[in-house]
mmCIF file of C-alpha atoms in Angstrom:
data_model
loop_
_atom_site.group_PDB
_atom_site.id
_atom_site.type_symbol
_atom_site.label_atom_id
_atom_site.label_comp_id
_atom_site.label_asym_id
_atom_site.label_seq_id
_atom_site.Cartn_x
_atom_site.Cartn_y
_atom_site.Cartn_z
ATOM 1 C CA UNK A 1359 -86.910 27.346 71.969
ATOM 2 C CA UNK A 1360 -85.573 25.709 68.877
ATOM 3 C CA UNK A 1361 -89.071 24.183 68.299
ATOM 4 C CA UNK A 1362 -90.657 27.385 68.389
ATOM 5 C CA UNK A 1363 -87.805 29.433 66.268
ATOM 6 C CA UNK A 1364 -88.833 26.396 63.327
ATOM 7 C CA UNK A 1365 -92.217 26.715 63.998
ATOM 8 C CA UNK A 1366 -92.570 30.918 63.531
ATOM 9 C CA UNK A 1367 -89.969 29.599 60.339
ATOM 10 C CA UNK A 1368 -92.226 27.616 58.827
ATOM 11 C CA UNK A 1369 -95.325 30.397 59.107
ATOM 12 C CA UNK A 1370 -93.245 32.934 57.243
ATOM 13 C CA UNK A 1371 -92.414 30.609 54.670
ATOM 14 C CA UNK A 1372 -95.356 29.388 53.663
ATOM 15 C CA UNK A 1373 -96.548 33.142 53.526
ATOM 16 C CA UNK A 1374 -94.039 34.228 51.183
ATOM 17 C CA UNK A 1375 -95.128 32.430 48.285
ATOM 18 C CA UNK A 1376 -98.274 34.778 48.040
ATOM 19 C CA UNK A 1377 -96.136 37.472 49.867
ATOM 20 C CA UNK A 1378 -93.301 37.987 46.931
ATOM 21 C CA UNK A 1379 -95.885 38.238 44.492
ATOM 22 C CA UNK A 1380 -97.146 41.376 46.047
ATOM 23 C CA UNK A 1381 -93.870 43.184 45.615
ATOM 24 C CA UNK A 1382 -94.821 43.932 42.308
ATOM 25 C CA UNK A 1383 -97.385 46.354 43.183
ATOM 26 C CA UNK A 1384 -95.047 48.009 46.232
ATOM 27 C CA UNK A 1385 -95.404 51.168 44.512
ATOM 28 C CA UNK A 1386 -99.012 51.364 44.354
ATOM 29 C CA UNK A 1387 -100.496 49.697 47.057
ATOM 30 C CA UNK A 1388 -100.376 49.888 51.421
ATOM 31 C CA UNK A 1389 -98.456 46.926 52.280
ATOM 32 C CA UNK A 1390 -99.174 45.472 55.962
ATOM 33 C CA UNK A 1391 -96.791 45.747 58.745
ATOM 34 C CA UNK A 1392 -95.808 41.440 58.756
ATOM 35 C CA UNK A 1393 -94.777 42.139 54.897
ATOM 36 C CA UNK A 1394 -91.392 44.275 56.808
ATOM 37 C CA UNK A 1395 -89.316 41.049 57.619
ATOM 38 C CA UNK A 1396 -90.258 39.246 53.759
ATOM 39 C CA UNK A 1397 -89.612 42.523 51.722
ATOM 40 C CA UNK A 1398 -85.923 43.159 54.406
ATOM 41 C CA UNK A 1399 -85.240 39.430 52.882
ATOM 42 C CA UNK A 1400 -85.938 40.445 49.154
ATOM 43 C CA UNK A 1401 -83.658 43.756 49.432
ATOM 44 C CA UNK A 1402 -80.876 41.241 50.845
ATOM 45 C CA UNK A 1403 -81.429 39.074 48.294
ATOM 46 C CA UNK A 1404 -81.237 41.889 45.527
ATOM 47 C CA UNK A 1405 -79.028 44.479 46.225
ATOM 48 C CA UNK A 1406 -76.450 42.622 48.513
ATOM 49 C CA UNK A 1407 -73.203 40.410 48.526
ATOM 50 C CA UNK A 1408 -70.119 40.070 50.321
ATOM 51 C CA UNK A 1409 -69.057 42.935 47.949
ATOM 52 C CA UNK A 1410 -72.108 44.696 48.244
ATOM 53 C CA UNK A 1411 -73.450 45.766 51.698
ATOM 54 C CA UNK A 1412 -75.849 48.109 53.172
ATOM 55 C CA UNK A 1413 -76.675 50.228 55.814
ATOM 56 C CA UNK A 1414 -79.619 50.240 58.213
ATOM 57 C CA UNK A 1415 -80.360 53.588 56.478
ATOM 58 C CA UNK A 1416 -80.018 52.228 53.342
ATOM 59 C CA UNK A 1417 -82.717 49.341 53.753
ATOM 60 C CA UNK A 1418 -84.774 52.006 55.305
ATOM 61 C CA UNK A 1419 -84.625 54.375 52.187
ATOM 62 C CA UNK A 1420 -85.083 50.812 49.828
ATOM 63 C CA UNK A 1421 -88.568 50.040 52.052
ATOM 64 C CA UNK A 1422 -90.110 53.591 51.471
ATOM 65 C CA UNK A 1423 -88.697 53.848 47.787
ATOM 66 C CA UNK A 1424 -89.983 50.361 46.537
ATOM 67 C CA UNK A 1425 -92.479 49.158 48.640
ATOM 68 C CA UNK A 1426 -93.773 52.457 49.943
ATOM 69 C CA UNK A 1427 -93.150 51.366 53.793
ATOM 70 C CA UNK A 1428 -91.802 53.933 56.174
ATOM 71 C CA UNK A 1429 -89.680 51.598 59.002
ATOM 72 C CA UNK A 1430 -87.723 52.924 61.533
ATOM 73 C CA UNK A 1431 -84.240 51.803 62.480
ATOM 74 C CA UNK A 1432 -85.138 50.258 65.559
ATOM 75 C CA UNK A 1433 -87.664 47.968 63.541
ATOM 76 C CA UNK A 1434 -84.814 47.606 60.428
ATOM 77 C CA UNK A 1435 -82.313 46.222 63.131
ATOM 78 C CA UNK A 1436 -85.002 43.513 65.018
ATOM 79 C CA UNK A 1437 -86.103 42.103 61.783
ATOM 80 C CA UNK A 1438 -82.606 41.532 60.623
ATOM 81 C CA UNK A 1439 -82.024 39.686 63.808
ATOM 82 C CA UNK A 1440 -84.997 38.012 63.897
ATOM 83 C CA UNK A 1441 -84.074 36.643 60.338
ATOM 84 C CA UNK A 1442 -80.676 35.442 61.487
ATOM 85 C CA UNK A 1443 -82.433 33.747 64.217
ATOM 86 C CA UNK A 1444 -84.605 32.284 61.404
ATOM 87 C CA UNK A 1445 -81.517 30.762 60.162
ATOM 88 C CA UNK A 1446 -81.008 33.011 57.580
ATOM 89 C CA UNK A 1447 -76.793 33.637 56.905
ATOM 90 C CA UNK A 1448 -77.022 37.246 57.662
ATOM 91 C CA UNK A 1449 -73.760 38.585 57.891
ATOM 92 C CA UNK A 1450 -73.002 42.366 59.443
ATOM 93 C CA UNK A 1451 -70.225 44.377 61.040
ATOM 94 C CA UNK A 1452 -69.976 45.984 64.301
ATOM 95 C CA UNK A 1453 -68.646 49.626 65.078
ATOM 96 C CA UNK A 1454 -67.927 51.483 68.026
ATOM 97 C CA UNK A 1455 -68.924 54.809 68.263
ATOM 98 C CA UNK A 1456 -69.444 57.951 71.272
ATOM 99 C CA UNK A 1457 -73.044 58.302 71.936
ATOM 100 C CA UNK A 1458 -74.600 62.146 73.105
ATOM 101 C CA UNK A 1459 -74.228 61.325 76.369
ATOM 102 C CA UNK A 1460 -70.681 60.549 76.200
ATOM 103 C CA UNK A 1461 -71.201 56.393 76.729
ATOM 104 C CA UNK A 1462 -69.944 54.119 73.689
ATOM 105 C CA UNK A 1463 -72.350 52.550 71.461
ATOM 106 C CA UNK A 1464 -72.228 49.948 68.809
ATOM 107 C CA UNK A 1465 -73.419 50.101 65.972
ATOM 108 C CA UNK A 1466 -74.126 47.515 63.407
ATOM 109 C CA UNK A 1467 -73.925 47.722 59.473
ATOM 110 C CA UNK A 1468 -72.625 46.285 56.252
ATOM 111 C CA UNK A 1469 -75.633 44.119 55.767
ATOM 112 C CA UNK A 1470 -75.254 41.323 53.465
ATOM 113 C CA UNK A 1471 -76.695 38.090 52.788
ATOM 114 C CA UNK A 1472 -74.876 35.319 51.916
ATOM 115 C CA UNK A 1473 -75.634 33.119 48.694
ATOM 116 C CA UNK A 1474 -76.067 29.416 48.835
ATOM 117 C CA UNK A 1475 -73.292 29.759 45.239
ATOM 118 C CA UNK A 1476 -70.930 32.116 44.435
ATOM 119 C CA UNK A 1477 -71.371 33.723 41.269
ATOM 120 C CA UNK A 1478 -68.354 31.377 39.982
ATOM 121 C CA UNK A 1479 -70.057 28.718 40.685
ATOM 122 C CA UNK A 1480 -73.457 30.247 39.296
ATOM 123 C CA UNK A 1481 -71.619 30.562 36.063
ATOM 124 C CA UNK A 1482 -70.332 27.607 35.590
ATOM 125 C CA UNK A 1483 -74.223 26.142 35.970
ATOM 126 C CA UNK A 1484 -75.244 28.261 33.431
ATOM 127 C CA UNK A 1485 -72.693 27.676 31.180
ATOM 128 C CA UNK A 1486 -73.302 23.883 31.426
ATOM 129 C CA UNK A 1487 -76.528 24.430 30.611
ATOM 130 C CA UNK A 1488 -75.667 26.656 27.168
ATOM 131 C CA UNK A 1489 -73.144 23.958 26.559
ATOM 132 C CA UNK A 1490 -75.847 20.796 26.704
ATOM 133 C CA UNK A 1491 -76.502 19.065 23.525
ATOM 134 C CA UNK A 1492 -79.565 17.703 24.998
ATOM 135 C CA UNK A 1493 -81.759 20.163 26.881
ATOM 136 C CA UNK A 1494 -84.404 21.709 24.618
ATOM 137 C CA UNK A 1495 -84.216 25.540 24.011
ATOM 138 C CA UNK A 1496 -87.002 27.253 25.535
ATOM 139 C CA UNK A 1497 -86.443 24.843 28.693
ATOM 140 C CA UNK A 1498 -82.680 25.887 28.948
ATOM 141 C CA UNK A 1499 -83.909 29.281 28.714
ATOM 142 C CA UNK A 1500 -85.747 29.152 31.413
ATOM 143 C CA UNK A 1501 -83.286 26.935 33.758
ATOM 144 C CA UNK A 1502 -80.578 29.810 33.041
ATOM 145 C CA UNK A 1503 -83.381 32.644 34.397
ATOM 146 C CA UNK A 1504 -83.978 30.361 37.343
ATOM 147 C CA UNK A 1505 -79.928 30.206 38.217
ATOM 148 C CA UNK A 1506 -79.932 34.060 37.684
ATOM 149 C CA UNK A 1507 -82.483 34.674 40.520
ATOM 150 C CA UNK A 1508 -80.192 32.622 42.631
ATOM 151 C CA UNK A 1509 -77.982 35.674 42.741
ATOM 152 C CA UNK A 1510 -78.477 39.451 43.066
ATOM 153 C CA UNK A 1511 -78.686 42.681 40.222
ATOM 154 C CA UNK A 1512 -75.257 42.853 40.204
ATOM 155 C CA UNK A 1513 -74.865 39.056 38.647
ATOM 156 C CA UNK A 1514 -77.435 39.672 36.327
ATOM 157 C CA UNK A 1515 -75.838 42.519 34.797
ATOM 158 C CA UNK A 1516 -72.636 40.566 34.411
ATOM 159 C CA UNK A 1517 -74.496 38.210 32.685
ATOM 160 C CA UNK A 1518 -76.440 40.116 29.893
ATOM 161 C CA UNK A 1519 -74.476 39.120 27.252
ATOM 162 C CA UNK A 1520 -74.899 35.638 27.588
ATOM 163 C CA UNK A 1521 -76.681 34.549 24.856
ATOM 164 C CA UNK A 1522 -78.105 30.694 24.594
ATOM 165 C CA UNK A 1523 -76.962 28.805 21.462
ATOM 166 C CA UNK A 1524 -80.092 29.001 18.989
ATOM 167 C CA UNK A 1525 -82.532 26.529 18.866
ATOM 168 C CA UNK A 1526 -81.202 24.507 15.699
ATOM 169 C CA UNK A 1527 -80.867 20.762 16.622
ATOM 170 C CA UNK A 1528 -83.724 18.870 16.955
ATOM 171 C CA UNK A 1529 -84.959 18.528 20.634
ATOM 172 C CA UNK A 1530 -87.202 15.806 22.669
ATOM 173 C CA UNK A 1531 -89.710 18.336 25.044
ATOM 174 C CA UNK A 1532 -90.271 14.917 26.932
ATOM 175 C CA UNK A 1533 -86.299 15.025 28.426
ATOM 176 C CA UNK A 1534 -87.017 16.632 31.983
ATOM 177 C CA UNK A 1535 -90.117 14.319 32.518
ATOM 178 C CA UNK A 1536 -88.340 11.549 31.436
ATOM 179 C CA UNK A 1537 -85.500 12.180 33.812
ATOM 180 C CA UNK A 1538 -88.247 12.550 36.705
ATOM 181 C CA UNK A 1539 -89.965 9.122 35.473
ATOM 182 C CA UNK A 1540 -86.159 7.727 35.514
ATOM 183 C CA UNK A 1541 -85.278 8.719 39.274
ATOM 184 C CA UNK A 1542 -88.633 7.197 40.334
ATOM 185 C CA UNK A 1543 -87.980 4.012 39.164
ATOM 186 C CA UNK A 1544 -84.457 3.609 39.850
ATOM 187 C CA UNK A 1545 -85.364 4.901 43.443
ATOM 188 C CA UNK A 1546 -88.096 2.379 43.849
ATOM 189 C CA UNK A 1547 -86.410 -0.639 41.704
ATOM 190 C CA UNK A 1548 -89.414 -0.812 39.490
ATOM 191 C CA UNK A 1549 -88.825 -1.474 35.397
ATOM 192 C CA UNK A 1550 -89.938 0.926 32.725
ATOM 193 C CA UNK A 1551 -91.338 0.442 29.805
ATOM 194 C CA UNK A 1552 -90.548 3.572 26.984
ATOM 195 C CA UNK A 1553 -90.205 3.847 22.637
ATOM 196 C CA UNK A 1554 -86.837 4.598 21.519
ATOM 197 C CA UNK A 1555 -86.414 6.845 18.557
ATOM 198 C CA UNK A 1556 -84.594 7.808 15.955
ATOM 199 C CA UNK A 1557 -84.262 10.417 13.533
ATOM 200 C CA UNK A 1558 -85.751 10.556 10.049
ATOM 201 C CA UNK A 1559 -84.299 13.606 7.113
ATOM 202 C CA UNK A 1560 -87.487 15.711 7.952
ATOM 203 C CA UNK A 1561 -85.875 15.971 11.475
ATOM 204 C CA UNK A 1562 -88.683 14.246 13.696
ATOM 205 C CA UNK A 1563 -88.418 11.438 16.367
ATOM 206 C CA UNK A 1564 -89.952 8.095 14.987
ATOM 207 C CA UNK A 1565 -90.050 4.804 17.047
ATOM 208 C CA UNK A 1566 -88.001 2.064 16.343
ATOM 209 C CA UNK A 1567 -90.301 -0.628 14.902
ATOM 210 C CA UNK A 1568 -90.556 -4.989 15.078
ATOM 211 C CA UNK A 1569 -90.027 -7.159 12.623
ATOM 212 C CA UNK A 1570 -93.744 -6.782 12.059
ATOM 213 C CA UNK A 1571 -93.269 -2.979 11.460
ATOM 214 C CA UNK A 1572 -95.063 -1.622 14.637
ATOM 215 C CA UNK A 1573 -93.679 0.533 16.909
ATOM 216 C CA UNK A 1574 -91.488 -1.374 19.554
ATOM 217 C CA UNK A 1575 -91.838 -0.979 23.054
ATOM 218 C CA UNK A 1576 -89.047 -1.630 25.122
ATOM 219 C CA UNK A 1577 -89.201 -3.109 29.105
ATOM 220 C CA UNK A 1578 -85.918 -2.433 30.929
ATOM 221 C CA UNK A 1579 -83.859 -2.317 33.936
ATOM 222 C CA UNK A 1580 -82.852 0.744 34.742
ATOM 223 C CA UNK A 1581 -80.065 1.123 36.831
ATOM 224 C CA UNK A 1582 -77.993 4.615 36.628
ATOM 225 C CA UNK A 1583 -78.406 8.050 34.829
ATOM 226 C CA UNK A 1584 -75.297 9.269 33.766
ATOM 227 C CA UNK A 1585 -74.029 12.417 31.788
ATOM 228 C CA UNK A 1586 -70.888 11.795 29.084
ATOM 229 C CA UNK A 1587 -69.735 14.019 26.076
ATOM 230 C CA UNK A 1588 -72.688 16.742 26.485
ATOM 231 C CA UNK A 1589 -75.376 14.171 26.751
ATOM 232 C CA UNK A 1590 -77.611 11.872 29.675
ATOM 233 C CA UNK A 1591 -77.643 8.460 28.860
ATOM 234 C CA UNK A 1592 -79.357 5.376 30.885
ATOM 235 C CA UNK A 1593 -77.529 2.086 31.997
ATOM 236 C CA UNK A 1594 -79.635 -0.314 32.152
ATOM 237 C CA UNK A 1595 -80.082 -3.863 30.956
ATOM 238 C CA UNK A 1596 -82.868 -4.656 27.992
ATOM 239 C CA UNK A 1597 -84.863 -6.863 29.942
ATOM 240 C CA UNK A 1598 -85.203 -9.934 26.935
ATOM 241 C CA UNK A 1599 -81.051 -10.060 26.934
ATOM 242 C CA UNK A 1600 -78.342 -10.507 29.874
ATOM 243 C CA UNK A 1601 -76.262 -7.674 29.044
ATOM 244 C CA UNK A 1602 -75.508 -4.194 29.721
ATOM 245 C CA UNK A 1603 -77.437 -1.472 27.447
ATOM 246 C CA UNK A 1604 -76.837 2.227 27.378
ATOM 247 C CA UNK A 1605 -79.728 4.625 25.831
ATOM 248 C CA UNK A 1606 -79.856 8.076 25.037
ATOM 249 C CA UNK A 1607 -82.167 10.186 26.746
ATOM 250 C CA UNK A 1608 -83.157 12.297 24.829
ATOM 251 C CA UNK A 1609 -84.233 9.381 22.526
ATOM 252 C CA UNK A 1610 -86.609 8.121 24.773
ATOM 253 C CA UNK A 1611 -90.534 9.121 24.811
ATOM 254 C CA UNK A 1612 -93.839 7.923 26.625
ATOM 255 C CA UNK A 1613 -92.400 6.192 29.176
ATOM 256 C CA UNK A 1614 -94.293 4.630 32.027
ATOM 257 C CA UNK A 1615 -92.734 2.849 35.795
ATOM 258 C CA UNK A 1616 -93.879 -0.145 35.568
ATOM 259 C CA UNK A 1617 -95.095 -2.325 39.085
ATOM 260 C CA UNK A 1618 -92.312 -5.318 37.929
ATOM 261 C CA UNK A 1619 -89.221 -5.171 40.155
ATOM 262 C CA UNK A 1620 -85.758 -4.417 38.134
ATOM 263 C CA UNK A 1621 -83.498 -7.874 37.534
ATOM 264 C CA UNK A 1622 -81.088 -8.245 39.869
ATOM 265 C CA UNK A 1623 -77.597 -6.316 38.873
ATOM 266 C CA UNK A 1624 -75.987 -9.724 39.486
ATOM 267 C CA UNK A 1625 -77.565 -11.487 37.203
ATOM 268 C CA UNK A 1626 -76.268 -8.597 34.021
ATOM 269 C CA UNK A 1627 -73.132 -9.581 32.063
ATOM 270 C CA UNK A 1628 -70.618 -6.680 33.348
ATOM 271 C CA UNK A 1629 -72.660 -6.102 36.534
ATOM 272 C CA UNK A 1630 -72.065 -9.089 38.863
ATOM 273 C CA UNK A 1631 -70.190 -7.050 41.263
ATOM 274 C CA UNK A 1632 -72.551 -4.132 40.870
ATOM 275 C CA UNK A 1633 -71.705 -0.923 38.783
ATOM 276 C CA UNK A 1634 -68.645 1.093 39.189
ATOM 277 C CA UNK A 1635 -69.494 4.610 37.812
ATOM 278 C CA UNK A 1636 -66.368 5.709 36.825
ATOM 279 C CA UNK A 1637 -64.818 2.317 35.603
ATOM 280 C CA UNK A 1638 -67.837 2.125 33.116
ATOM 281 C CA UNK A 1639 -67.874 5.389 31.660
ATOM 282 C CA UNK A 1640 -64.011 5.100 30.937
ATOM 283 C CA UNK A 1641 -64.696 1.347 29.442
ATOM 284 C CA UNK A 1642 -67.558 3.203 27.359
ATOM 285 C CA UNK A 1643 -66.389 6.504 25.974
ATOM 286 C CA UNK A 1644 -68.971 6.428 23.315
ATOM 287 C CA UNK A 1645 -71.298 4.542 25.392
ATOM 288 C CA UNK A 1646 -71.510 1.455 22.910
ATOM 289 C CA UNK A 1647 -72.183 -1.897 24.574
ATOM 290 C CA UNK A 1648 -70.897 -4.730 23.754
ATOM 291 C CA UNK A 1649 -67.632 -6.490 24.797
ATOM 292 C CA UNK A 1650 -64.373 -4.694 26.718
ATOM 293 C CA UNK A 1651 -60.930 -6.250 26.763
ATOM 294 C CA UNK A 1652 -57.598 -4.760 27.035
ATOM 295 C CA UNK A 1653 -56.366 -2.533 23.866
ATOM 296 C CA UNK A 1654 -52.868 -1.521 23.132
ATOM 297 C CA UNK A 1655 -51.829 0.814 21.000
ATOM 298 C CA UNK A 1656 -48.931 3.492 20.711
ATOM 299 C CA UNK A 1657 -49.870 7.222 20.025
ATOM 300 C CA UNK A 1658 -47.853 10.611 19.310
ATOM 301 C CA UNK A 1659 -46.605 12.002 22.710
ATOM 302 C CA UNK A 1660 -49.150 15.235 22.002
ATOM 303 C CA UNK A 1661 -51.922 13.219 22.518
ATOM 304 C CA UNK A 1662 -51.426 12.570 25.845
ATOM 305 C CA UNK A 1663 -53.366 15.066 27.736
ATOM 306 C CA UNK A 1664 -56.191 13.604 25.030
ATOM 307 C CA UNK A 1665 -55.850 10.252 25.847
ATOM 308 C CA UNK A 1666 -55.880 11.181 29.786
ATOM 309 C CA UNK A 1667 -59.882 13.230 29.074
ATOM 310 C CA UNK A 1668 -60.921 10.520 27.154
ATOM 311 C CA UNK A 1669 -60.359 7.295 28.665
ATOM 312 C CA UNK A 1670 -59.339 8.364 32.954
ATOM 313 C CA UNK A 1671 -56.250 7.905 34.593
ATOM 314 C CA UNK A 1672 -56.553 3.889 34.948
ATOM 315 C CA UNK A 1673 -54.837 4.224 31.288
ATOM 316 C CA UNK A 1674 -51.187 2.833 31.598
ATOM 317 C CA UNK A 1675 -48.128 4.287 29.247
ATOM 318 C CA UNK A 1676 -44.956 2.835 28.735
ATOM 319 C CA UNK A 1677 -42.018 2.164 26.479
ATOM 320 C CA UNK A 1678 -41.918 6.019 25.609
ATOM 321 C CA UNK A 1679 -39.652 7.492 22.898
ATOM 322 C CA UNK A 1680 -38.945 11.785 22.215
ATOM 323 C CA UNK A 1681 -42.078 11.262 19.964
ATOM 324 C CA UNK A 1682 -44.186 8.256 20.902
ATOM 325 C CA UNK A 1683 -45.522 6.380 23.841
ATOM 326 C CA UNK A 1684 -47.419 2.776 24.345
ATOM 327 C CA UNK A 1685 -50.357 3.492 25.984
ATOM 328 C CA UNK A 1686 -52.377 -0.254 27.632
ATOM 329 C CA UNK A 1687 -56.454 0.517 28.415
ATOM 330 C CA UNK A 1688 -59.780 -1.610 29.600
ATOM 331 C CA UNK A 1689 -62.453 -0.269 27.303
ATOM 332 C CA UNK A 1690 -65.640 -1.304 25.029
ATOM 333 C CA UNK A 1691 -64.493 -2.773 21.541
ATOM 334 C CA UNK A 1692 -66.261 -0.932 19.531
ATOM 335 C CA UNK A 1693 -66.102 2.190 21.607
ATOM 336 C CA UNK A 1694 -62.329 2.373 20.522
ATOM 337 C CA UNK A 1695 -62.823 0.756 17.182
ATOM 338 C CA UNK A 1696 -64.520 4.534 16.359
ATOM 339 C CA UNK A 1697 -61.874 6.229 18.836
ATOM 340 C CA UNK A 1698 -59.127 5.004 16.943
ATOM 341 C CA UNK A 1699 -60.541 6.277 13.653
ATOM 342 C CA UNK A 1700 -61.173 9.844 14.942
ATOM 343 C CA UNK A 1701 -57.286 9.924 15.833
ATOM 344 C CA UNK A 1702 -56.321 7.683 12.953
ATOM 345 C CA UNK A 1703 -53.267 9.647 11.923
ATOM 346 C CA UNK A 1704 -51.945 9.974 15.317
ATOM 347 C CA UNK A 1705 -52.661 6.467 17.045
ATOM 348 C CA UNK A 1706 -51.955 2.832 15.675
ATOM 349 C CA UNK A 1707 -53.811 -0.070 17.682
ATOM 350 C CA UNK A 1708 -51.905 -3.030 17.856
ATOM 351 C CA UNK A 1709 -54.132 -5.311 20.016
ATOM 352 C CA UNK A 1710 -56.280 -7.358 20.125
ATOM 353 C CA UNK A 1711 -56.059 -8.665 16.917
ATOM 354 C CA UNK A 1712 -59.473 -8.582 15.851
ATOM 355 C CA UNK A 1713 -59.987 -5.138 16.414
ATOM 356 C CA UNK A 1714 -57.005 -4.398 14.575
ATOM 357 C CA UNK A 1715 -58.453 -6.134 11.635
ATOM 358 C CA UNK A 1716 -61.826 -4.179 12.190
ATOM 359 C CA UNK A 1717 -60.060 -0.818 11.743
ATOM 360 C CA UNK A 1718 -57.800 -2.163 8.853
ATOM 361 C CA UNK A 1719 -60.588 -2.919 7.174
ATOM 362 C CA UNK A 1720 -62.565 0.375 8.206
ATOM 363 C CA UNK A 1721 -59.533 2.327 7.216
ATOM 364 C CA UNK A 1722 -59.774 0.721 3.642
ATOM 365 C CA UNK A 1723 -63.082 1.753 3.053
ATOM 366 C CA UNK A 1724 -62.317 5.106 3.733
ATOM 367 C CA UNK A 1725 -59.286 5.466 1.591
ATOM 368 C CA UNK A 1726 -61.563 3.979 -0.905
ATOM 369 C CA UNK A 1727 -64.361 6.004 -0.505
ATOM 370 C CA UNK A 1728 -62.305 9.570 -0.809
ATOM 371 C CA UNK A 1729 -59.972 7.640 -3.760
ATOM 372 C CA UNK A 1730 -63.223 7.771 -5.766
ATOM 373 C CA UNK A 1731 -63.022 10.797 -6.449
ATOM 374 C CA UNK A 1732 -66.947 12.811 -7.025
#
């Protein structure tokens, strides 16, 4: 029975495709009987929620109103069944009511279907999306339109004033494609090949070039896509070196899967016991590579919660004052050499030594650079 339930499934399916489209023209056309149980779906999917329901009546008067098809109740009721069979989350409630004859009856109402996302979580999609620093315009657009449909006319009308941030940074059209290109090859362990680019003052992407001034293209390892600080970065390892390497995404164009297998994660500085997600992206809040060791360094008591988003709770505090605290981390070098800068009047590093002596120096340059005057 099952077989046959997935079978009858399938055939509807693959009809709506060509189906939906004909909604459209509901008003002016004679739509055939078999369009009853597909149009039923698209009221559910419209007009209905948990805190939106209708009526048997209701869906009857929605048919003849939008799609110009007069169904009776009898033929309402079987193809809302049928469509729970179907697998459809269908949710109704039952009444009890004295028929003519004096014998109870029940009756069933407060249709609704239920969403695959609440709107909650609907709107916290689209606002990651108007948040992205990386996502072109016109395709973020589009994504948020897509997320919309996922929902009913009541969501979109909470949603009208939503308005994308405008189209001012510079964008790569080849992201999405290059994200596709990304999860084939990691899937299938196969190296890729791709320019990396950089931005020039008229605002275009140029390739990085060779000694020899052509454009340099790049064979690596990919290993993990991950998202940090609003944009997608690769891990990977640059096939001529040993080492870790992080690249931007959206700095990436042309590239090809190539039919080499990846190098072994083993045999990458940093990766001999395979990657650990979130260990990495705390080591690499900026996602430089390069060396991580253990940094000390104490920091106003305010900038706790700070210190907690940036760098994960493996971060260790002690010796804390009313006003101060020693705070002990694992993370990239250089990562908190630029860190420690950005809260420069609220943090002092005092280990390792080098790095202190990087941001001495750093801090230096600064106070002579603003001590210049115009």
């Amino acid at each position: 029975m099952d077989i046959i339930k997935e079978g009858i499934m399938y055939c509807y399916q693959t009809e709506i495709c060509d189906m939906i489209n004909q909604r459209r023209f509901a008003m002016y056309t004679k739509q055939p009987k078999k369009m009853i149980i597909i149009n039923i779906l698209d009221i559910l999917k419209r007009y209905t929620d948990e805190n939106h329901r209708l009526s048997q009546r209701e869906i009857m008067d929605i048919l003849e109103r939008e799609y110009d098809m007069k169904v009776d109740r009898k033929a309402v009721k079987r193809n809302l069944m049928n469509l729970i069979d179907f697998g459809y989350q269908v949710e109704y409630s039952e009444s009890i009511r004295q028929g003519k004859n004096g014998e109870e009856e029940i009756i069933f109402t407060d249709w609704y279907l239920e969403k695959d996302f609440t709107d909650s979580e609907l709107r916290l999609l689209i606002d990651s999306l108007l948040f992205s620093k990386h996502i072109p315009y016109s395709q973020c657009k589009a994504l948020i339109e897509k997320l919309e449909g996922l929902s009913n006319c009541y969501f979109k009308s909470r949603v009208k004033h939503i308005q994308t941030m405008p189209d001012t940074e510079p964008q790569n059209k080849q992201l999405f494609y290059t994200i596709e290109m990304l999860d084939k090859a990691i899937t299938k362990g196969r190296q890729v090949a791709f320019y990396y680019n950089e931005y020039h003052t008229d605002m275009k992407l140029y390739p990085r070039e060779n000694d020899e001034g052509k454009k340099h293209r790049y064979v690596i390892n990919p290993y993990q896509i991950a998202a940090i600080n609003g944009r997608y970065y690769l891990i990977c390892n640059y096939d001529k070196y040993d080492n870790v390497a992080n690249y931007r995404l959206d700095r990436i164009t042309d590239i090809e899967m190539l039919s080499t297998p990846v190098k072994a994660m083993n045999k990458v500085k940093g990766l001999e016991n395979g990657l650990n997600l979130p260990k990495h992206m705390a080591e690499h809040v900026y996602m430089f590579t390069g060396e991580s060791a253990t940094v000390t360094f104490r920091a106003k008591k305010y900038l706790v919660s700070e210190i907690i988003d940036w760098f994960g709770k493996e971060v260790r505090f002690s010796d804390e004052t009313e006003d101060e605290v020693m705070v002990r981390v694992m993370v990239n070098l250089e990562a908190m050499r630029k860190w420690a800068l950005q809260y420069a009047v609220h943090v002092k590093v005092l280990g390792p030594e080098k790095l202190v002596e990087l941001i001495r120096d750093d801090v230096k340059k600064a106070a002579e650079q603003y001590g210049r005057g115009r």
